[in-house]
Structure formats: structure tokens, C-alpha cells
XYZ file of C-alpha atoms in Angstrom:
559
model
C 99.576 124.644 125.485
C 101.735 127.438 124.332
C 100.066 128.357 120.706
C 103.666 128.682 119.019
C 104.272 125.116 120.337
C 102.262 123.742 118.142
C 103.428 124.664 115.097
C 107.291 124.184 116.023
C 107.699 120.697 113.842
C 106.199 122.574 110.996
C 108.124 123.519 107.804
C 108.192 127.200 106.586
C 105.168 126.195 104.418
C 103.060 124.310 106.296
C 103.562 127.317 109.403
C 102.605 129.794 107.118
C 99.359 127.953 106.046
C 98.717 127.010 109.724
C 99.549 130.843 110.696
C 96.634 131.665 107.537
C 93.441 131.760 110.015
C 90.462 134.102 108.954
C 89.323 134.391 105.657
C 89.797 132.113 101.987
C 93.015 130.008 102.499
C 94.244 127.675 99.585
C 96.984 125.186 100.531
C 98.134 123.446 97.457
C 99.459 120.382 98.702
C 101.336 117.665 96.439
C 101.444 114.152 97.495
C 103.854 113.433 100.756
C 103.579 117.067 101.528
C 101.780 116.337 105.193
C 98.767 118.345 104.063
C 96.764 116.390 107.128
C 99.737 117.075 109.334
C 98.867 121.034 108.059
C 95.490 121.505 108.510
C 95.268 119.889 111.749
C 98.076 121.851 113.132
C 95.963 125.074 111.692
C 92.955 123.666 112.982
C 94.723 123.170 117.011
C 96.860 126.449 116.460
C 93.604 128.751 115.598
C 91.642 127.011 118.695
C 94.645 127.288 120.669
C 94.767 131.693 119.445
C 90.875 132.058 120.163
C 90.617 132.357 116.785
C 88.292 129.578 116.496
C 85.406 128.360 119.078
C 86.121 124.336 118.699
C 82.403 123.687 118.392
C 82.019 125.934 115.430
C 84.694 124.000 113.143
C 83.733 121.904 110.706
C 86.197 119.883 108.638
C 84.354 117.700 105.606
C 86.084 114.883 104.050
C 85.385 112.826 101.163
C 85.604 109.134 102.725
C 84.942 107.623 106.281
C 88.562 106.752 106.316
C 90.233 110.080 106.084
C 87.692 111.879 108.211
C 88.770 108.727 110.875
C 92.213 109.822 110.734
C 91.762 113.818 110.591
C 89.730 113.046 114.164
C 92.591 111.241 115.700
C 95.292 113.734 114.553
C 93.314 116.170 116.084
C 92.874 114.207 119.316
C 96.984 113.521 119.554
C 97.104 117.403 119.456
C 94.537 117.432 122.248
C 91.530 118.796 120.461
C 88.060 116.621 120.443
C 85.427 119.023 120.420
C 86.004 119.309 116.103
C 83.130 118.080 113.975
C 84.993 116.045 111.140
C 82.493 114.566 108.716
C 82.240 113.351 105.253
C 79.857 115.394 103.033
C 76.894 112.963 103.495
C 77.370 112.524 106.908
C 77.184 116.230 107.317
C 74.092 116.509 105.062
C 72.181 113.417 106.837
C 72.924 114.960 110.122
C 70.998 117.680 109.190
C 68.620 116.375 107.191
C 67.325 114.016 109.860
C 67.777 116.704 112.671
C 65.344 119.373 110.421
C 63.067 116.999 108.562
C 60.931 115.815 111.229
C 60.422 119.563 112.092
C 59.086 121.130 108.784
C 58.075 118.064 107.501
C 56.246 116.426 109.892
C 57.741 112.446 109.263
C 61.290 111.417 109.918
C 63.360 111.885 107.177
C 63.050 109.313 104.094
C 65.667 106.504 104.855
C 68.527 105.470 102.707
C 68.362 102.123 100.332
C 70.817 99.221 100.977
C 72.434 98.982 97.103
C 72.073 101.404 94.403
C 72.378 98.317 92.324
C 70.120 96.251 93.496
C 67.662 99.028 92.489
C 68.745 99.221 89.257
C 68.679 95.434 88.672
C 64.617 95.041 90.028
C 63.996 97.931 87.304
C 65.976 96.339 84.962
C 64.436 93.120 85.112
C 61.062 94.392 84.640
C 61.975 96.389 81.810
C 63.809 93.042 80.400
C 66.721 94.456 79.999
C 69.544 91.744 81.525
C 72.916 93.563 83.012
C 75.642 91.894 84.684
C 77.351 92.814 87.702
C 80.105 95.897 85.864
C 77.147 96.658 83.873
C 75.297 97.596 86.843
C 78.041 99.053 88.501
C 78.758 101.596 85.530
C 74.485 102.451 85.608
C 74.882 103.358 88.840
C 78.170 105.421 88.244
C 76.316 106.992 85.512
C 73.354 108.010 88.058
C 75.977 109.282 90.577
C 76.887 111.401 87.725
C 74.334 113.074 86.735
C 72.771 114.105 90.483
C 76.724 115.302 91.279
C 76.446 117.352 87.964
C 72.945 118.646 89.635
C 71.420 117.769 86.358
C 67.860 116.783 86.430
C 65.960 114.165 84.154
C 65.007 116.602 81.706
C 68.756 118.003 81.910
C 70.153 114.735 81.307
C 68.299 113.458 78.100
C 69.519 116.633 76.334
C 73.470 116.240 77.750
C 73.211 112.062 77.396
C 74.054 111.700 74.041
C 77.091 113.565 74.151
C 78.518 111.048 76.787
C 79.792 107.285 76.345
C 77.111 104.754 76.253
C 76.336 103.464 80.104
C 76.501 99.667 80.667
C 75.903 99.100 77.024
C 72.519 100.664 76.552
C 71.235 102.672 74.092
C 70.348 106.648 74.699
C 66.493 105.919 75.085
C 66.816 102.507 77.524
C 69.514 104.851 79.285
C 66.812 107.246 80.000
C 64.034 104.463 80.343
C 66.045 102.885 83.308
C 66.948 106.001 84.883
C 63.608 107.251 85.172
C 62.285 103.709 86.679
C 65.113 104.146 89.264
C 63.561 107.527 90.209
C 60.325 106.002 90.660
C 61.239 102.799 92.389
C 62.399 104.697 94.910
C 59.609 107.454 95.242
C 57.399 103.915 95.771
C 59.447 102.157 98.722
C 59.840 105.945 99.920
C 63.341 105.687 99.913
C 66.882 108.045 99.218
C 69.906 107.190 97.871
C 73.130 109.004 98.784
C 73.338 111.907 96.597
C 69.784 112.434 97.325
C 70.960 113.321 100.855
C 73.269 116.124 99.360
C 69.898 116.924 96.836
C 67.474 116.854 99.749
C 69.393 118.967 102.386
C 70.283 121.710 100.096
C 66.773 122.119 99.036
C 65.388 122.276 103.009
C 68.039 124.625 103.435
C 67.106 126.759 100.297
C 63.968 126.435 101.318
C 63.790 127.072 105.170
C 65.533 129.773 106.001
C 65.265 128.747 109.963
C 66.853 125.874 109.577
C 69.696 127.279 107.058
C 70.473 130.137 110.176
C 70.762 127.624 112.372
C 73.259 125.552 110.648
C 75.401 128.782 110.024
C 75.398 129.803 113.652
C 76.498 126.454 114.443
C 78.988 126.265 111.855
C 81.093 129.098 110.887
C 84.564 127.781 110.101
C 85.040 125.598 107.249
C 88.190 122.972 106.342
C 87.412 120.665 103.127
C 90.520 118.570 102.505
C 90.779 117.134 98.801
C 89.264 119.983 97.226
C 90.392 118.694 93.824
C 87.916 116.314 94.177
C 84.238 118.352 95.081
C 81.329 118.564 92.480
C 79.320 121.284 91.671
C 76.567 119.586 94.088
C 78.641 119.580 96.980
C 80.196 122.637 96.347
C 76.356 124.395 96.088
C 75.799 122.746 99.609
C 79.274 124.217 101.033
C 78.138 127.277 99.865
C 75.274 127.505 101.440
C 76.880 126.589 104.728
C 79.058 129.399 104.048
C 76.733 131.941 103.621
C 78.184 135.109 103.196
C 81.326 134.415 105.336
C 84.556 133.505 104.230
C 86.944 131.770 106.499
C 87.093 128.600 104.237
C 90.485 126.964 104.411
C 90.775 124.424 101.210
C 93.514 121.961 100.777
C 94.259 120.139 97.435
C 96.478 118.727 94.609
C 94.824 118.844 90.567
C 97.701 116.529 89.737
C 95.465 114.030 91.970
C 92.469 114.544 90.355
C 91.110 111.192 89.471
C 87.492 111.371 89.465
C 85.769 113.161 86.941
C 83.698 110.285 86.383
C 81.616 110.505 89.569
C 81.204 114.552 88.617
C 84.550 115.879 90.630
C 85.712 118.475 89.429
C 89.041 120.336 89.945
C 87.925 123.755 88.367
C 86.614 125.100 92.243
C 90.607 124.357 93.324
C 91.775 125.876 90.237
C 89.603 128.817 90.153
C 89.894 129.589 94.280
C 91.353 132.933 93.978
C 89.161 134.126 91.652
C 86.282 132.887 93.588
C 87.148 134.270 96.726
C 88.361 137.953 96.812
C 91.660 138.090 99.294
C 92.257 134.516 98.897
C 95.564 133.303 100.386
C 97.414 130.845 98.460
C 100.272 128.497 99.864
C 102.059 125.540 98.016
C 103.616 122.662 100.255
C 105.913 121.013 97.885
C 108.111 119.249 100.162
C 107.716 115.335 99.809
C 108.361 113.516 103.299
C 107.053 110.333 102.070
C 109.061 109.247 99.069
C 112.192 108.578 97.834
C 114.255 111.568 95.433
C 114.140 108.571 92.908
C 111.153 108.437 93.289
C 109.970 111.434 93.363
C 111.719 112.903 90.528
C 110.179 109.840 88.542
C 107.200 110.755 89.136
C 107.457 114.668 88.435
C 107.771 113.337 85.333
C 104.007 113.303 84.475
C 103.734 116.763 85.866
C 105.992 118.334 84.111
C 103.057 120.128 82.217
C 101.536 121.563 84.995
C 100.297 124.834 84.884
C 99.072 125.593 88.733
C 101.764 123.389 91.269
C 105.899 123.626 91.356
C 107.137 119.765 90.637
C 107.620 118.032 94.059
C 111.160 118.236 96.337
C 111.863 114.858 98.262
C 113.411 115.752 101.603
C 114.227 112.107 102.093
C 117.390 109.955 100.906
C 118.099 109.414 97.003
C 116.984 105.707 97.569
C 116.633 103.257 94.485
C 115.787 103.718 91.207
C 112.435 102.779 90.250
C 112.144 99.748 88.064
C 110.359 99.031 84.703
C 109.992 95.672 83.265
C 108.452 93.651 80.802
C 106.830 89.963 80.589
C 105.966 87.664 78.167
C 102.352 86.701 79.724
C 100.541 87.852 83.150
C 101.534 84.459 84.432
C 105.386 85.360 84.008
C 104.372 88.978 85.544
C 102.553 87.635 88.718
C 104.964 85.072 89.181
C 107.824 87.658 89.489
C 105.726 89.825 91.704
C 105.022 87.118 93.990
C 108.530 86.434 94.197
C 109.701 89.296 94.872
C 107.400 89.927 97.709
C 108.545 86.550 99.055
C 112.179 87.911 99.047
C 110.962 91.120 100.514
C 108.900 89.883 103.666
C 112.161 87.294 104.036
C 114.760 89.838 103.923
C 112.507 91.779 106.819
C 109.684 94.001 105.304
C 106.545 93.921 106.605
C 104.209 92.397 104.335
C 101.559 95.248 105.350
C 104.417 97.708 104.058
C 103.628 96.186 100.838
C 100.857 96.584 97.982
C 100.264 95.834 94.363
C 97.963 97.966 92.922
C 96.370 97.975 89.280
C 93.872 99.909 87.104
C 90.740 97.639 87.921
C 89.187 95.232 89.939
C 89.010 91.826 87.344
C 93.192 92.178 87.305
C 93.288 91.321 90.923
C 92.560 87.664 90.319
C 95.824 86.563 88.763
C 97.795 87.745 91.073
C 95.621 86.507 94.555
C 96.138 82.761 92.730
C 99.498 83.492 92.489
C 100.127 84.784 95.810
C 97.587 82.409 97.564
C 100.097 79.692 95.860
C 103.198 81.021 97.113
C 101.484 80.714 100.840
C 101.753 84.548 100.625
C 99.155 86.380 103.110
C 97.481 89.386 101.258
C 94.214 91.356 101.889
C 91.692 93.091 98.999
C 90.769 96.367 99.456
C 87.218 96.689 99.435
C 86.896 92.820 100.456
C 84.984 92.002 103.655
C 84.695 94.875 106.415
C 86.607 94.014 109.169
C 83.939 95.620 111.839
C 81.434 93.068 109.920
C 82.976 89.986 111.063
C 81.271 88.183 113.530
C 84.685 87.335 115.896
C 85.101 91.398 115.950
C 81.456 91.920 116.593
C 81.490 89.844 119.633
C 84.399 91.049 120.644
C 83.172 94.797 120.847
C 80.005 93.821 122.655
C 82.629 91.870 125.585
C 84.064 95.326 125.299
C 81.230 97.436 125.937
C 79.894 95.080 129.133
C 83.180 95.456 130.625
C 84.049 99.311 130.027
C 81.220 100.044 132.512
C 83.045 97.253 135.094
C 86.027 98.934 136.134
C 88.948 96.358 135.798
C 92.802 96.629 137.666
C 93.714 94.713 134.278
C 96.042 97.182 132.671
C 93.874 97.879 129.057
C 95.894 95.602 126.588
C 95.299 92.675 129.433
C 91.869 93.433 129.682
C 91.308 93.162 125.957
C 93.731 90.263 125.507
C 91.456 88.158 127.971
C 88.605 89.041 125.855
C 90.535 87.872 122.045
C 91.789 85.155 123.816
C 88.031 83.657 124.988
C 87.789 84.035 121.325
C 90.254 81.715 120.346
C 93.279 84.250 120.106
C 96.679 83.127 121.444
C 99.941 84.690 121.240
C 101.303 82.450 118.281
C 100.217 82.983 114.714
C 98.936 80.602 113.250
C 100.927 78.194 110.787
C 97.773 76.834 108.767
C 96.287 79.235 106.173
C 92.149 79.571 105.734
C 89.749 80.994 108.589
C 91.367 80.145 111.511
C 94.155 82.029 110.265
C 91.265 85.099 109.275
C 90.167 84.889 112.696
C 93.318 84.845 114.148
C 94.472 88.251 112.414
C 91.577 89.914 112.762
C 91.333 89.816 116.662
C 95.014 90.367 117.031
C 94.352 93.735 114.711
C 91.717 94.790 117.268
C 94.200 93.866 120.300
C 96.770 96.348 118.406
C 94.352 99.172 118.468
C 95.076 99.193 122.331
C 99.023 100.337 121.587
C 97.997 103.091 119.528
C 96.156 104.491 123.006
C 97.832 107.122 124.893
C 98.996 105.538 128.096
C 96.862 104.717 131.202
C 93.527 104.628 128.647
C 90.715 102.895 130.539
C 88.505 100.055 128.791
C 85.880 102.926 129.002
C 88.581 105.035 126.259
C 89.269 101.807 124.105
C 85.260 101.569 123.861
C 84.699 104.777 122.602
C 87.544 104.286 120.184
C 86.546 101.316 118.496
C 83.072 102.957 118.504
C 84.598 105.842 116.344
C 86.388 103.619 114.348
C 83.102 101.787 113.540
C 81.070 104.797 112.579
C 83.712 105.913 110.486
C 84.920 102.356 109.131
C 88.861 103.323 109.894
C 89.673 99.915 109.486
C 93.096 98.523 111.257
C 95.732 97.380 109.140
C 95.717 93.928 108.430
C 99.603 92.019 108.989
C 99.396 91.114 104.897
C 99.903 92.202 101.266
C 97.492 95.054 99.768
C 95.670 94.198 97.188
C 94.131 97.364 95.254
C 93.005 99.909 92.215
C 94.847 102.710 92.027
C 91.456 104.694 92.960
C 90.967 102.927 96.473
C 94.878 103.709 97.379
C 94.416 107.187 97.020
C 95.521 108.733 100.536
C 97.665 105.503 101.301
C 101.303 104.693 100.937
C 104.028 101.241 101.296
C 107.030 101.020 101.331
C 107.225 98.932 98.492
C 104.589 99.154 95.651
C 104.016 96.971 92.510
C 102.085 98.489 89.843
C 100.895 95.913 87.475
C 99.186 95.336 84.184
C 100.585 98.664 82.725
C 99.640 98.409 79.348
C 97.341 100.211 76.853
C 93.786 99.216 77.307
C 94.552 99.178 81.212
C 95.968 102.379 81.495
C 94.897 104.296 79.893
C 91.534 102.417 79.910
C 89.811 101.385 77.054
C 87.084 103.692 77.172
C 89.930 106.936 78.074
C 89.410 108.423 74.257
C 89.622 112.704 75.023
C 92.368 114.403 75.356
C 90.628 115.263 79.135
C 89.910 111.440 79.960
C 93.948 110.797 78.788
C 94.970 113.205 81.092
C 93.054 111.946 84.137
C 94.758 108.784 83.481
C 97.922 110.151 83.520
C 96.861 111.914 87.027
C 96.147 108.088 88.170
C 99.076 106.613 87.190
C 100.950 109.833 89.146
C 99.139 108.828 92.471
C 100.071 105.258 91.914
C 103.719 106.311 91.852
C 103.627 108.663 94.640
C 101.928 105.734 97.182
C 106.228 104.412 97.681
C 108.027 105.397 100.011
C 110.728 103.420 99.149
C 110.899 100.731 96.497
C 108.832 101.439 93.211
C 108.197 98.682 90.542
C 106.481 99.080 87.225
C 105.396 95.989 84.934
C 103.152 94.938 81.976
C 102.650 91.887 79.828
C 102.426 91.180 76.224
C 99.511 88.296 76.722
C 96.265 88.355 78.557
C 95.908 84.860 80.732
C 92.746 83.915 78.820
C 93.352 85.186 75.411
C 96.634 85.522 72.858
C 96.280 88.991 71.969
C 99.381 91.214 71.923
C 99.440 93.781 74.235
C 101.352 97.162 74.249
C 102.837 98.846 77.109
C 101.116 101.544 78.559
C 102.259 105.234 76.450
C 102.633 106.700 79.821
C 105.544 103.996 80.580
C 107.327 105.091 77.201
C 107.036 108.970 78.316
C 108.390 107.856 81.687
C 111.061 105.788 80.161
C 112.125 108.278 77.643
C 112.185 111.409 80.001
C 114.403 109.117 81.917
């Protein structure tokens, strides 16, 4: 392909950042901007100039997901030779690849649940914590090894933070140290000791650290906003002393600090890098200029990024309202959802999202009531379920049969020995599960360039299991505002906007305020097209007054 080809559907932005090849490149991307659209279009273009050797590229993510859809972007644009990896997978790659080597044993494998961990220690200690109070420990431990903070480092930062799960500063340190040496005993690693443990064998070994920088020498790390010092040491020593690092980020998404993030590296990238090219895309394809401009709103203070431009139609205004109780709040929602799917949306252009997991439940009753379908994010794995399971290892047998079934044929014969039929349907409970999770795998087979062979379908569900990109279920999103990040609807619900929720309880700096304000910004910027804010005066289970969130009055009043 013509190189100049591939950059004719770009905007004057995104070209220039796509033109930006050798040496430190900044793209500051806001949300909408097609900053994936961008970097794999720089990614083809500098293979496609001889720029870049495909096999020396390495493009790091942050979750399996995005990493899942960088990969097939690339491979619409013809390019598959690309490593795209998540930090960890990039650091357990080599860790298991050099260990053996210098060590002698295979590398140290990786425990099951942080929490469950935590828990065993915690029981023998006699200290009792429930399931958020274990969750927050283990935050707290992600912390601190992000930070690259030893033990010792800790105790002397720890009582400067918020208390973890309740404890006091000495249990705090008590438990964390019996974590450590639980899993010294059972010979085991948890996550961030994969990012720990690969940049010391690297420090440390200077064979293997040449080897990984003559196999990698060009660097892409989308969300920058969102690295921690750890990471960032490991980046660096992939680096080495070269330069061509191409970094793509918004700090008006920055949303978690609390796992060690930090948006200082994004901020401070020119600095850092002498020569650095800077590039802002600004242009918003996704959303609304309602919507848009509504959400600018919270930016207005920023001092690095221009407010965002919405190339698309003016669209509707976004709506704010209040409720009584959460009962009258659901109820609406549910409602209007109803109306929606009825009047023609697609009820997996739809989501309600919400600060934190324990406000989900109202509104699943509700919706499970009004025989709406809707799905949790960060409920049950859909390459976990045993009808999908079975159905890839049907797949596998037959990809090395050759078949004259055309591919969607091949792989409807195969859902349909699985109880899949054409019709959806009508009764609501696990048949109805079952039913929508084989006919999301049969989907898959349209999203195949045409004339793939059951050989190419096997290979892509393969992918899409190592990297869990998940289909999209035909129903409602459930979610936090932290697992949408990187999504979008066409119609989103924000709920339970109200002080206490957002900002959360525990949001008491000026810095923790602001970072809540960032979340509420990506929760507007996930429409497209419909936007609708609400918050209720009284809990379900209690009859204290709630006030709306202060980020609603400095939307309302900038209105």
C-alpha cells in the first residue's frame, strides 16, 4: 500500500502525529479524539515508510481489552507482525523467557486472588475483614509496590495516608508484612511483583536487558496519564538510551491515583525528553456539541489541553434531574430505557453507570422487574462459560477439517448443536444466558474480513481469549465510571450523583476532589448522543437526606 494512503481519512492533527516518527512524540488526545484511530495509523504509516521493522514495535496498554482492540485495528490496516501487550504481559513474557536461564528454576508463578491472601493472613492474625475491606487492603498493597516503595518505605509514608480497610497504622503494617511472607512460603508472585521482578533481572543482567532492547526498539504506550513510577522505571529501561517513544494521553482522564498512576510523566514529557514533539487532537467524533460543551465545563481550569470541539451535530441537551428516593430514580431510568429500546435503540447502545459497585443493585431489581435485559461489567467472563468453552473446542477440531460450509454456516452448525436457534428466546433466566452468549460468539464471524476460513475464526477467538476482548452482549450496561473508561453508548444514565457518591466519601484534598471531578468528566464524555444526569434525596435502606453532587451545581450554574 501506498504510505500516503494510509493516512488520507486522517484529520490535520491526527496526520501530523502519524507523520511524527523518530524520536519523543506526545499526542494529547481528549476523549472522542480517535487517539487509537492515531496511533495505529502512525504505527502502519511508519512500517509502511521503513521507518519501523514491524517486529521491533512494541505498543503497551494498560488492560487486556484495549490492547485486544489496538491488535485488530492494526490487522484491518494489514499489519500483524506488532507486539501489543499490557505492561504485565510484557514483563511476564520476559520474566519467564530469562528466569529459567540465570536462575536456574522456572520463574515463580502468579497467585489466583490477592485477596484471598490477605484473608488466610488475616485470619491468623484475628483480624476479621469483609469483602470491600479486603478489596481496599489489596488496593492499598497495589499502591505501595506501584509507588516502588518498600516495607521499610511504607511504615514511614503510612501514616500520612487514609486508614486501609479500617485498620490501624501498626495492623496495617502487621498484615502487609504477613502478605509478603505468605507468599515467599507457597513461592508465589503477585502482579506487580512481575513489574518488581523483571526490572530487577534486567537491572541486574545486563545480557538479558541487551537482548530485550535489540528486540524492542520502538515504543507506543497509549494512556500515558495513567503509568506509575514502577512502570515507568521498567519503560525506561526498555528504552535505554533511545528515544523514539510515541506517548498518547488525556490528564483530564486521569482517574487513578489510587492504584499509584500518576499523570506528572504526561505532564512533564517535554521536559523529560529533549526535542519532544507535542500534538493536541481536540476534535470530538464521538459526542454530541451538547454534549460536549457540557462537559468542557469541568475543564475549564485546565492548564495543559484546549477544551474539546464536537465535529458532530448539536444534538440534545443533556438532562439533570432530581428524585425524591433511589426507588423514584431507578424507576425513571428503567423507564426510560424501556421507551428507548421501543422507540428502536439498541439496548447494547445503552449504559447506566455510577460511582461504585453496591449502587448497582437497585437498579438490576428494577430493571430485572421491568423484563429489561442488562449485563454487569465485571460479572461472569464470557470465555468462562461452559456453552462458549465447548463451543471453541468444536471450533478448534474442525479448523484443521477443511469444510465447503461458508464460515458463519460452519459455526452456526456448531451453536446450534448447542442449543442455539435463530429465534431469541421469549423466557428470561439461563436459557436466555445461553442463548445470547452463543449468538455473541456466532457474531464474531461478521466482524471477519470476507472468505475467512474456520482456521482464521480459530485464531481469532484464540486472541480474543488471551486478551479477554469480550463481545458485546445484545443488553443494558451496567457499570462504575472506572470500568467504562475507553467505552461509549449512545445513551448514558449517570446515577446516584450526590455528595458522598461523587465525590466519594473518603475524596477530602483538594487533589482527591479534583480526580473526582476528572471521573465525573469521563462519565460524560462515554455519550454519543443522549446524556442523563440524576440523584436522590433518600438512600433505599436509610432516611438520610442527601445532597446533590457540587459538581452537578457547577455544571448547572455554568449552564
Amino acid at each position: 500500500m501506498d504510505p500516503e494512503q494510509i493516512l488520507e481519512n486522517l484529520d490535520p492533527e491526527q496526520t501530523l502525529a502519524a507523520r511524527s516518527l523518530v524520536g519523543p512524540t506526545c499526542i494529547l488526545a481528549g476523549a472522542g479524539t480517535g487517539k487509537t484511530r492515531t496511533v495505529t495509523h502512525r504505527i502502519a504509516y511508519g512500517i509502511a515508510t521503513g521507518y519501523y521493522a514491524a517486529n521491533r514495535v512494541l505498543a503497551l496498554t494498560y488492560t487486556n481489552r484495549a490492547a485486544g482492540e489496538l491488535r485488530a485495528r492494526l490487522r484491518q490496516l494489514g499489519i500483524g507482525a506488532v507486539s501489543v501487550k499490557t505492561f504485565h504481559a510484557a514483563a511476564l513474557a520476559q520474566l519467564e523467557y530469562f528466569w529459567p536461564q540465570f536462575a536456574g528454576v522456572p520463574a515463580p508463578s502468579i497467585i489466583q486472588s490477592k485477596s484471598r491472601v490477605i484473608a488466610q493472613v488475616a485470619d491468623e492474625a484475628k483480624i476479621r475483614l469483609d469483602a470491600g475491606a479486603l478489596r481496599d487492603f489489596a488496593g492499598e498493597i497495589e499502591w505501595r509496590k506501584f509507588s516502588m516503595l518498600s516495607l521499610d518505605e511504607y511504615a514511614q509514608v503510612a501514616k500520612t495516608r487514609d486508614k486501609v480497610a479500617g485498620l490501624s497504622y501498626e495492623k496495617n503494617l502487621e498484615l502487609q508484612k504477613a502478605y509478603e511472607e505468605a507468599k515467599i512460603k507457597a513461592q508465589k508472585i503477585d502482579w506487580e511483583d512481575v513489574l518488581i521482578l523483571t526490572l530487577g533481572m534486567l537491572r541486574a543482567e545486563p545480557r538479558a536487558l541487551a537482548h530485550v532492547q535489540q528486540q524492542y526498539r520502538f515504543f507506543t504506550v497509549d494512556e500515558y496519564q495513567d503509568i506509575s513510577p514502577l512502570q515507568h522505571a521498567l519503560l525506561d529501561a526498555w528504552l535505554g538510551n533511545h528515544s523514539d517513544l510515541c506517548v498518547v494521553g488525556d490528564p483530564n482522564q486521569t482517574i487513578y491515583s489510587f492504584t499509584g498512576a500518576t499523570s506528572e510523566y504526561l505532564r512533564n514529557f517535554a521536559s523529560r525528553y529533549e526535542g519532544a514533539t507535542e500534538i493536541q487532537l481536540t476534535r470530538n467524533y464521538r459526542s454530541t456539541q451538547q454534549i460536549v460543551n457540557f462537559a468542557n465545563r469541568l475543564t475549564a481550569d485546565s492548564d495543559l489541553v484546549e477544551p474539546l470541539a464536537s465535529q458532530g451535530e448539536v444534538g440534545l441537551a443533556p438532562r439533570t434531574i432530581a428524585f425524591a428516593t433511589v426507588a423514584d430514580e431507578c424507576a425513571a431510568i428503567a423507564n426510560a430505557i424501556k421507551t428507548k429500546i421501543e422507540q428502536g435503540v439498541k439496548p447494547s447502545e445503552i449504559a447506566v453507570l455510577y460511582r461504585v459497585n453496591g449502587q448497582s443493585e437497585a437498579i438490576e431489581n428494577t430493571l430485572a422487574q421491568a423484563a429489561v435485559d442488562y449485563q454487569v461489567r465485571g460479572g461472569e467472563r464470557f470465555f468462562n462459560r461452559p456453552e462458549i468453552q465447548a463451543a471453541i473446542r468444536a471450533i478448534r477440531a474442525e479448523a484443521v477439517s477443511p469444510t465447503d460450509k461458508d464460515l458463519f454456516h460452519a459455526v452456526s452448525d456448531i451453536c446450534r448443536s448447542m442449543g442455539w436457534q435463530s429465534q431469541q428466546p421469549t423466557e428470561q433466566g439461563s436459557a436466555r444466558e445461553k442463548w445470547e452468549s452463543l449468538n455473541s460468539l456466532l457474531a464474531i464471524t461478521e466482524e471477519l474480513p470476507a472468505g475467512a476460513t474456520m482456521m482464521d475464526f480459530a485464531k481469532e477467538i484464540e486472541e480474543r481469549q488471551r486478551s479477554q476482548h469480550e463481545p458485546v452482549k445484545a443488553a443494558v450496561t451496567l457499570s462504575t465510571i472506572h470500568a467504562a473508561k475507553g467505552l461509549e453508548w449512545d445513551v448514558v444514565f449517570i446515577m446516584g450523583l450526590t455528595e458522598g457518591y461523587l465525590p466519594i466519601t473518603y475524596a477530602l484534598t483538594d487533589s482527591a476532589i479534583r480526580e473526582e471531578q476528572r471521573l465525573l468528566y469521563v462519565g460524560l464524555t462515554r455519550a454519543r448522543r443522549e446524556l442523563n444526569l440524576s440523584w436522590a434525596r433518600q438512600e433505599l435502606t436509610s432516611s438520610r437526606e442527601r445532597e446533590q453532587s457540587r459538581f452537578l451545581v457547577k455544571l448547572q450554574a455554568r449552564g
